[in-house]
Amino acid sequence: MGRLPAGVMREATIDVGAIEDNVRHLRRLVGVDVIAVVKADGYGHGAARSAAAALAGGATRLGVADLAEALALRRGGVDAPLVAWLHAPGAAFGEAVERGVELGISSLDQLNAAAAAATAERPAILHLKLETGLGRNGVPPAEWALVCAEAARLERLGRVRVLGAFSHLSNTSADDDRAALAAFEAGLGVAASAGLAPRLRHIAATHAAIALPETRLTCVRLGIGIYGLSPFEDRSSADLGLRPAMTLRAAVAAVRRVPAGQGVSYGYAYRTDAETTLALVPLGYADGVPRQASGTGPVLIGGRRFRVAGRIAMDQFVVDVGDAPVAVGDEVVLFGDPTLGMPAATEWADAAGTINYEIVTRVGARVPRRQVS
Ligand SMILES: *Cc1c(COP(=O)(O)O)cnc(C)c1O
């Protein structure tokens, strides 16, 4: 990439072509429709641009957690099919129904609220969520018959349309996921007995969609994979034919030649052991760089790998670059596409004891996103 634009201290570049290619690749691999998951601001990549790229790559529907996320996309002009599945207690669904946002429904209360928001011309379009072992939301098995019967009654009245049924997997093991799939199929049987015929049936996110073909059903909900990251510990993006879309980088803000014994950053957790050059990187934990990666997080400067020296602070951290000819303004890449020599987001995740999902999603609002293709 080279240097950052003049006057820019830090940025995340978002390669929307990568998102588009990743969706196209995964769509071909799974052979069923793709619901592109763009919750949490598109895992930090920007919800609207991620949605547009995913649709261009062949996704036929979008998924988000919150209604507010769905409505923001609608206000931004996104008119593709769109489902939201995590609701506040007592949420009103009027605007969602009006704007054609499909609702994931996890309880009888939510079903009734959705029906109450419907009008004669516009039924609420629903995906019934069945709990199959994850222990989060979803209608529990003991209530499947009751909720399905009520949904069928409301559907006959024209208040709701049950377009979909779905669940979510734990990725604990193939056997655990197969057991959840079997439970889901039992739930579909209960729905059919109640007179429901949900056309969309979905249970797999990226992990199962790739690893467990029998979970692909009529469609899959893909999040992390469309951003080019792997949900597997033992398979890289490249192993999966994916390209990471986000590159997090900064411009060196200061360099300082220091003697041996110089303490670096809070607590002097790092001290130089010889005369050396310290480079200051203007990204900190306020920008989503995990403080847990102090002393270990990798960076690429001038084609060479270095590690964070000492503690990561709120706005900045230091790198000991030895005698490398690093200058103010030089590009520092924290993570991006490892096939280009950049550290992978997964390396930062490992350094911080977390997962790559968190590394990209937590990139802070202070970091401007710049779209590239
Ligand atoms: C976030 C989420 C997904 C996407 O999961 P990935 O592992 O990122 O593919 C799918 N379904 C639900 C219900 C989710 O909350």
Short mmCIF file of C-alpha atoms and ligand atoms in Angstrom, two decimals:
data_model
loop_
_atom_site.label_atom_id
_atom_site.label_comp_id
_atom_site.label_asym_id
_atom_site.label_seq_id
_atom_site.Cartn_x
_atom_site.Cartn_y
_atom_site.Cartn_z
CA MET A 1 0.00 0.00 0.00
CA GLY A 2 2.85 2.37 0.74
CA ARG A 3 2.18 5.61 2.53
CA LEU A 4 -1.03 6.85 4.07
CA PRO A 5 -2.74 9.83 2.43
CA ALA A 6 -1.26 13.17 3.58
CA GLY A 7 -2.59 14.26 6.93
CA VAL A 8 -3.97 10.82 7.80
CA MET A 9 -2.53 9.33 10.98
CA ARG A 10 -4.44 6.05 11.11
CA GLU A 11 -6.99 4.27 8.97
CA ALA A 12 -8.64 1.00 8.14
CA THR A 13 -8.83 0.38 4.43
CA ILE A 14 -11.76 -1.77 3.38
CA ASP A 15 -11.37 -3.70 0.16
CA VAL A 16 -14.97 -4.06 -0.99
CA GLY A 17 -13.80 -6.12 -3.97
CA ALA A 18 -12.52 -8.69 -1.49
CA ILE A 19 -15.94 -8.87 0.22
CA GLU A 20 -17.61 -9.29 -3.15
CA ASP A 21 -15.16 -12.03 -4.18
CA ASN A 22 -15.44 -13.80 -0.83
CA VAL A 23 -19.22 -13.93 -1.10
CA ARG A 24 -19.03 -15.19 -4.68
CA HIS A 25 -16.53 -17.86 -3.67
CA LEU A 26 -18.54 -19.02 -0.65
CA ARG A 27 -21.80 -18.95 -2.57
CA ARG A 28 -20.29 -21.31 -5.13
CA LEU A 29 -18.86 -23.54 -2.40
CA VAL A 30 -22.09 -23.93 -0.42
CA GLY A 31 -24.44 -24.10 -3.40
CA VAL A 32 -27.35 -22.46 -1.54
CA ASP A 33 -28.50 -18.89 -0.96
CA VAL A 34 -26.32 -16.61 1.16
CA ILE A 35 -27.60 -14.34 3.90
CA ALA A 36 -24.74 -11.87 4.40
CA VAL A 37 -24.38 -10.90 8.05
CA VAL A 38 -23.52 -7.20 8.38
CA LYS A 39 -24.27 -6.67 12.08
CA ALA A 40 -21.95 -4.61 14.29
CA ASP A 41 -21.22 -2.20 11.45
CA GLY A 42 -20.30 -5.05 9.16
CA TYR A 43 -17.87 -6.53 11.72
CA GLY A 44 -16.18 -3.12 11.76
CA HIS A 45 -15.96 -2.83 7.96
CA GLY A 46 -19.00 -0.53 7.54
CA ALA A 47 -22.48 -2.03 7.28
CA ALA A 48 -23.72 -0.26 4.16
CA ARG A 49 -20.60 -0.82 2.07
CA SER A 50 -20.36 -4.44 3.23
CA ALA A 51 -24.01 -4.97 2.35
CA ALA A 52 -23.56 -3.49 -1.12
CA ALA A 53 -20.45 -5.58 -1.79
CA ALA A 54 -22.09 -8.77 -0.50
CA LEU A 55 -25.16 -8.23 -2.68
CA ALA A 56 -22.90 -7.59 -5.67
CA GLY A 57 -21.18 -10.90 -4.89
CA GLY A 58 -24.46 -12.78 -5.00
CA ALA A 59 -25.91 -12.65 -1.48
CA THR A 60 -29.70 -12.52 -1.67
CA ARG A 61 -30.50 -11.35 1.85
CA LEU A 62 -28.81 -9.44 4.67
CA GLY A 63 -28.79 -10.25 8.37
CA VAL A 64 -28.22 -8.03 11.39
CA ALA A 65 -28.72 -8.44 15.12
CA ASP A 66 -30.56 -5.26 16.10
CA LEU A 67 -33.54 -3.54 14.59
CA ALA A 68 -31.65 -0.24 14.79
CA GLU A 69 -29.01 -1.73 12.51
CA ALA A 70 -31.69 -2.86 10.07
CA LEU A 71 -33.43 0.50 10.05
CA ALA A 72 -30.15 2.35 9.53
CA LEU A 73 -29.54 0.24 6.42
CA ARG A 74 -33.05 0.94 5.16
CA ARG A 75 -32.60 4.70 5.76
CA GLY A 76 -29.33 4.43 3.88
CA GLY A 77 -31.23 3.16 0.86
CA VAL A 78 -30.61 -0.58 1.20
CA ASP A 79 -33.81 -2.24 0.02
CA ALA A 80 -32.64 -5.87 -0.20
CA PRO A 81 -34.36 -8.51 1.95
CA LEU A 82 -33.10 -7.97 5.48
CA VAL A 83 -33.65 -9.87 8.72
CA ALA A 84 -32.99 -8.73 12.33
CA TRP A 85 -33.10 -11.26 15.16
CA LEU A 86 -32.19 -9.74 18.54
CA HIS A 87 -34.81 -7.48 20.09
CA ALA A 88 -35.17 -5.31 23.19
CA PRO A 89 -37.82 -6.40 25.66
CA GLY A 90 -41.03 -4.66 24.65
CA ALA A 91 -39.64 -3.58 21.26
CA ALA A 92 -42.20 -2.10 18.88
CA PHE A 93 -41.97 -3.53 15.40
CA GLY A 94 -44.06 -0.93 13.55
CA GLU A 95 -41.29 0.76 11.60
CA ALA A 96 -39.63 -2.58 10.85
CA VAL A 97 -42.84 -4.00 9.39
CA GLU A 98 -43.49 -0.81 7.47
CA ARG A 99 -40.01 -0.94 5.95
CA GLY A 100 -40.20 -4.64 5.18
CA VAL A 101 -37.60 -5.70 7.73
CA GLU A 102 -38.03 -9.40 8.46
CA LEU A 103 -38.06 -10.33 12.13
CA GLY A 104 -36.39 -13.23 13.88
CA ILE A 105 -38.90 -14.33 16.49
CA SER A 106 -37.76 -16.07 19.68
CA SER A 107 -40.85 -16.00 21.90
CA LEU A 108 -44.62 -15.83 22.00
CA ASP A 109 -44.35 -12.21 23.20
CA GLN A 110 -42.30 -11.28 20.14
CA LEU A 111 -44.73 -13.12 17.88
CA ASN A 112 -47.64 -11.16 19.34
CA ALA A 113 -45.75 -7.87 19.09
CA ALA A 114 -44.99 -8.57 15.44
CA ALA A 115 -48.64 -9.39 14.72
CA ALA A 116 -49.70 -6.21 16.51
CA ALA A 117 -47.40 -4.16 14.26
CA ALA A 118 -48.87 -5.66 11.08
CA THR A 119 -51.48 -3.89 8.98
CA ALA A 120 -54.06 -5.31 6.61
CA GLU A 121 -51.79 -4.56 3.64
CA ARG A 122 -48.54 -5.49 5.31
CA PRO A 123 -48.17 -8.68 7.35
CA ALA A 124 -45.08 -9.01 9.55
CA ILE A 125 -42.57 -11.27 7.80
CA LEU A 126 -41.04 -13.68 10.27
CA HIS A 127 -38.26 -16.19 10.73
CA LEU A 128 -39.08 -18.37 13.75
CA LYS A 129 -35.97 -19.03 15.79
CA LEU A 130 -35.84 -22.43 17.44
CA GLU A 131 -33.50 -23.06 20.37
CA THR A 132 -31.55 -26.22 19.62
CA GLY A 133 -28.85 -26.26 22.28
CA LEU A 134 -26.84 -23.03 22.18
CA GLY A 135 -28.63 -21.74 25.25
CA ARG A 136 -29.18 -18.23 23.89
CA ASN A 137 -32.48 -17.04 22.43
CA GLY A 138 -34.94 -18.97 20.31
CA VAL A 139 -38.22 -20.64 21.20
CA PRO A 140 -37.43 -23.53 23.58
CA PRO A 141 -38.59 -27.03 22.51
CA ALA A 142 -41.28 -27.11 25.19
CA GLU A 143 -42.95 -24.13 23.49
CA TRP A 144 -42.48 -25.09 19.85
CA ALA A 145 -45.99 -26.50 19.47
CA LEU A 146 -47.65 -23.53 21.18
CA VAL A 147 -45.71 -20.85 19.29
CA CYS A 148 -46.06 -22.64 15.94
CA ALA A 149 -49.82 -23.05 16.45
CA GLU A 150 -50.20 -19.36 17.25
CA ALA A 151 -48.00 -18.37 14.30
CA ALA A 152 -50.11 -20.54 11.99
CA ARG A 153 -53.30 -18.96 13.34
CA LEU A 154 -51.90 -15.44 12.78
CA GLU A 155 -50.71 -16.45 9.34
CA ARG A 156 -54.24 -17.60 8.40
CA LEU A 157 -55.49 -14.21 9.59
CA GLY A 158 -52.97 -12.50 7.32
CA ARG A 159 -51.20 -10.78 10.24
CA VAL A 160 -47.88 -12.57 9.79
CA ARG A 161 -46.09 -14.60 7.18
CA VAL A 162 -43.67 -17.23 8.41
CA LEU A 163 -41.06 -17.02 5.70
CA GLY A 164 -38.28 -18.73 7.59
CA ALA A 165 -37.23 -20.94 10.46
CA PHE A 166 -33.72 -20.90 11.84
CA SER A 167 -31.37 -21.77 14.62
CA HIS A 168 -27.69 -21.24 15.43
CA LEU A 169 -24.88 -23.72 16.11
CA SER A 170 -22.27 -23.89 18.85
CA ASN A 171 -19.35 -25.16 16.67
CA THR A 172 -18.35 -27.33 19.62
CA SER A 173 -17.82 -30.45 17.52
CA ALA A 174 -19.32 -31.99 14.39
CA ASP A 175 -21.33 -34.31 16.65
CA ASP A 176 -22.72 -31.45 18.73
CA ASP A 177 -23.66 -29.56 15.58
CA ARG A 178 -25.30 -32.67 14.09
CA ALA A 179 -27.34 -33.07 17.29
CA ALA A 180 -28.48 -29.45 17.05
CA LEU A 181 -29.36 -29.99 13.39
CA ALA A 182 -31.44 -33.05 14.34
CA ALA A 183 -33.23 -30.99 17.00
CA PHE A 184 -33.88 -28.27 14.40
CA GLU A 185 -35.34 -30.84 12.02
CA ALA A 186 -37.63 -32.05 14.81
CA GLY A 187 -38.71 -28.43 15.26
CA LEU A 188 -39.43 -28.14 11.53
CA GLY A 189 -41.65 -31.20 11.94
CA VAL A 190 -43.56 -29.46 14.73
CA ALA A 191 -43.94 -26.37 12.51
CA ALA A 192 -45.22 -28.48 9.61
CA SER A 193 -47.74 -30.22 11.88
CA ALA A 194 -48.99 -26.78 12.92
CA GLY A 195 -49.54 -25.93 9.26
CA LEU A 196 -46.44 -23.78 8.71
CA ALA A 197 -44.24 -24.15 5.64
CA PRO A 198 -41.24 -21.84 6.14
CA ARG A 199 -39.56 -21.58 2.76
CA LEU A 200 -36.19 -20.50 4.21
CA ARG A 201 -34.54 -22.87 6.66
CA HIS A 202 -31.15 -21.85 7.98
CA ILE A 203 -28.84 -22.98 10.76
CA ALA A 204 -25.24 -22.65 9.51
CA ALA A 205 -22.93 -19.66 9.97
CA THR A 206 -19.52 -19.59 8.27
CA HIS A 207 -17.96 -22.42 10.29
CA ALA A 208 -20.64 -25.05 9.66
CA ALA A 209 -21.40 -23.81 6.16
CA ILE A 210 -17.83 -24.73 5.22
CA ALA A 211 -17.17 -27.71 7.47
CA LEU A 212 -20.51 -29.51 7.70
CA PRO A 213 -22.32 -29.63 4.34
CA GLU A 214 -25.50 -31.19 5.76
CA THR A 215 -26.15 -27.94 7.66
CA ARG A 216 -26.51 -25.86 4.48
CA LEU A 217 -30.31 -26.46 4.19
CA THR A 218 -31.93 -23.76 1.99
CA CYS A 219 -29.54 -20.94 2.92
CA VAL A 220 -26.62 -20.08 5.19
CA ARG A 221 -25.83 -16.96 7.24
CA LEU A 222 -22.27 -15.91 6.53
CA GLY A 223 -20.46 -13.31 8.60
CA ILE A 224 -16.75 -13.72 9.25
CA GLY A 225 -16.07 -15.51 5.97
CA ILE A 226 -17.38 -12.70 3.79
CA TYR A 227 -14.85 -10.37 5.44
CA GLY A 228 -12.16 -12.83 4.42
CA LEU A 229 -11.33 -14.24 7.84
CA SER A 230 -11.30 -17.87 8.89
CA PRO A 231 -13.41 -19.17 11.79
CA PHE A 232 -11.10 -22.19 12.07
CA GLU A 233 -8.03 -22.34 14.31
CA ASP A 234 -6.17 -24.56 11.89
CA ARG A 235 -7.12 -23.04 8.52
CA SER A 236 -6.04 -19.64 7.22
CA SER A 237 -7.99 -17.29 4.99
CA ALA A 238 -5.92 -18.45 2.02
CA ASP A 239 -6.64 -22.10 2.89
CA LEU A 240 -10.32 -21.25 2.48
CA GLY A 241 -9.84 -19.22 -0.71
CA LEU A 242 -10.70 -15.99 1.11
CA ARG A 243 -9.04 -12.56 1.13
CA PRO A 244 -9.12 -10.37 4.26
CA ALA A 245 -10.96 -7.14 3.45
CA MET A 246 -9.63 -4.93 6.25
CA THR A 247 -6.10 -3.55 6.58
CA LEU A 248 -5.42 -1.57 9.76
CA ARG A 249 -2.52 0.82 9.43
CA ALA A 250 -1.00 4.02 10.72
CA ALA A 251 1.75 6.48 9.88
CA VAL A 252 4.76 6.56 12.22
CA ALA A 253 4.15 9.68 14.31
CA ALA A 254 7.64 10.10 15.81
CA VAL A 255 11.01 8.37 15.88
CA ARG A 256 13.60 8.66 18.63
CA ARG A 257 17.14 7.28 18.86
CA VAL A 258 17.69 6.12 22.45
CA PRO A 259 20.51 4.53 24.45
CA ALA A 260 20.49 1.12 26.14
CA GLY A 261 18.35 1.02 29.27
CA GLN A 262 15.62 3.35 28.05
CA GLY A 263 12.23 2.46 29.58
CA VAL A 264 9.33 2.39 27.13
CA SER A 265 5.70 3.29 27.81
CA TYR A 266 3.74 2.97 31.06
CA GLY A 267 5.29 0.80 33.73
CA TYR A 268 8.54 0.50 31.75
CA ALA A 269 7.45 -3.02 30.89
CA TYR A 270 10.07 -2.89 28.13
CA ARG A 271 13.60 -1.55 28.35
CA THR A 272 16.01 -1.26 25.44
CA ASP A 273 19.04 -3.51 25.73
CA ALA A 274 21.20 -1.53 23.28
CA GLU A 275 21.16 1.77 21.48
CA THR A 276 18.18 1.61 19.18
CA THR A 277 15.38 3.48 17.39
CA LEU A 278 11.88 3.70 18.83
CA ALA A 279 8.97 4.39 16.48
CA LEU A 280 5.69 5.78 17.80
CA VAL A 281 2.51 4.29 16.28
CA PRO A 282 -0.65 6.41 16.75
CA LEU A 283 -3.11 3.58 17.42
CA GLY A 284 -4.15 2.47 20.89
CA TYR A 285 -6.81 0.63 22.76
CA ALA A 286 -9.30 3.43 22.07
CA ASP A 287 -8.88 2.40 18.45
CA GLY A 288 -9.47 -1.25 19.26
CA VAL A 289 -5.85 -2.36 19.52
CA PRO A 290 -6.07 -4.79 22.42
CA ARG A 291 -3.97 -3.81 25.44
CA GLN A 292 -3.63 -7.53 26.16
CA ALA A 293 -1.32 -7.68 23.12
CA SER A 294 1.21 -5.34 24.82
CA GLY A 295 4.73 -6.59 24.18
CA THR A 296 3.63 -9.11 21.57
CA GLY A 297 1.34 -7.65 18.86
CA PRO A 298 3.02 -7.83 15.42
CA VAL A 299 3.47 -4.99 12.93
CA LEU A 300 4.98 -4.61 9.48
CA ILE A 301 7.14 -1.55 8.79
CA GLY A 302 9.16 -1.17 5.59
CA GLY A 303 8.72 -4.84 4.76
CA ARG A 304 10.00 -6.03 8.15
CA ARG A 305 8.17 -7.54 11.09
CA PHE A 306 8.45 -6.04 14.58
CA ARG A 307 6.53 -6.39 17.83
CA VAL A 308 4.94 -3.88 20.16
CA ALA A 309 7.48 -2.77 22.77
CA GLY A 310 5.94 -2.33 26.21
CA ARG A 311 2.38 -1.37 26.98
CA ILE A 312 -0.23 -0.36 24.46
CA ALA A 313 -1.74 2.94 25.63
CA MET A 314 -5.09 4.53 24.81
CA ASP A 315 -3.88 6.35 21.71
CA GLN A 316 -0.48 4.94 20.83
CA PHE A 317 2.19 2.31 21.23
CA VAL A 318 5.91 2.05 20.58
CA VAL A 319 7.91 -0.29 18.37
CA ASP A 320 11.64 -0.94 18.81
CA VAL A 321 12.91 -1.03 15.24
CA GLY A 322 16.62 -1.46 16.07
CA ASP A 323 18.73 0.14 13.38
CA ALA A 324 16.11 -0.08 10.64
CA PRO A 325 15.85 3.23 8.73
CA VAL A 326 12.33 4.04 9.87
CA ALA A 327 11.15 7.65 9.46
CA VAL A 328 8.18 9.75 10.49
CA GLY A 329 5.33 9.11 8.05
CA ASP A 330 6.34 5.54 7.24
CA GLU A 331 3.49 3.08 7.01
CA VAL A 332 2.92 0.65 9.88
CA VAL A 333 0.56 -2.23 9.11
CA LEU A 334 -0.99 -3.97 12.11
CA PHE A 335 -2.94 -6.54 10.13
CA GLY A 336 -4.22 -7.20 6.66
CA ASP A 337 -3.68 -9.84 4.01
CA PRO A 338 -0.91 -12.22 5.15
CA THR A 339 -0.27 -13.33 1.56
CA LEU A 340 1.10 -9.78 1.11
CA GLY A 341 3.42 -10.19 4.11
CA MET A 342 1.14 -8.38 6.54
CA PRO A 343 0.34 -9.86 9.94
CA ALA A 344 -3.03 -11.63 9.99
CA ALA A 345 -5.81 -10.38 12.27
CA THR A 346 -5.58 -13.86 13.78
CA GLU A 347 -2.02 -13.11 14.98
CA TRP A 348 -3.35 -10.14 16.96
CA ALA A 349 -6.12 -12.36 18.26
CA ASP A 350 -3.59 -14.92 19.43
CA ALA A 351 -1.48 -12.18 21.03
CA ALA A 352 -4.54 -10.91 22.91
CA GLY A 353 -6.13 -14.25 23.81
CA THR A 354 -9.18 -13.67 21.65
CA ILE A 355 -10.52 -14.44 18.16
CA ASN A 356 -10.12 -12.63 14.85
CA TYR A 357 -13.82 -11.66 14.94
CA GLU A 358 -13.13 -9.42 17.92
CA ILE A 359 -10.00 -7.86 16.42
CA VAL A 360 -11.80 -6.44 13.37
CA THR A 361 -15.11 -5.70 15.09
CA ARG A 362 -13.55 -3.66 17.88
CA VAL A 363 -11.66 -1.24 15.61
CA GLY A 364 -12.81 2.04 17.08
CA ALA A 365 -14.96 4.83 15.69
CA ARG A 366 -11.90 7.12 15.75
CA VAL A 367 -10.29 5.12 12.95
CA PRO A 368 -11.50 6.39 9.58
CA ARG A 369 -12.54 3.67 7.16
CA ARG A 370 -11.41 4.20 3.59
CA GLN A 371 -12.97 2.13 0.89
CA VAL A 372 -10.66 0.67 -1.75
CA SER A 373 -11.29 -1.86 -4.45
C1 LIG B 1 -23.23 -13.34 13.92
C2 LIG B 1 -24.15 -14.41 13.50
C3 LIG B 1 -23.90 -15.14 12.32
C4 LIG B 1 -22.63 -15.02 11.51
O1 LIG B 1 -21.67 -15.86 12.10
P1 LIG B 1 -20.21 -16.03 11.44
O2 LIG B 1 -19.54 -17.03 12.33
O3 LIG B 1 -19.56 -14.69 11.52
O4 LIG B 1 -20.39 -16.50 10.05
C5 LIG B 1 -24.88 -16.01 11.90
N1 LIG B 1 -26.02 -16.19 12.60
C6 LIG B 1 -26.26 -15.54 13.75
C7 LIG B 1 -27.53 -15.78 14.48
C8 LIG B 1 -25.33 -14.65 14.24
O5 LIG B 1 -25.58 -14.00 15.40
#
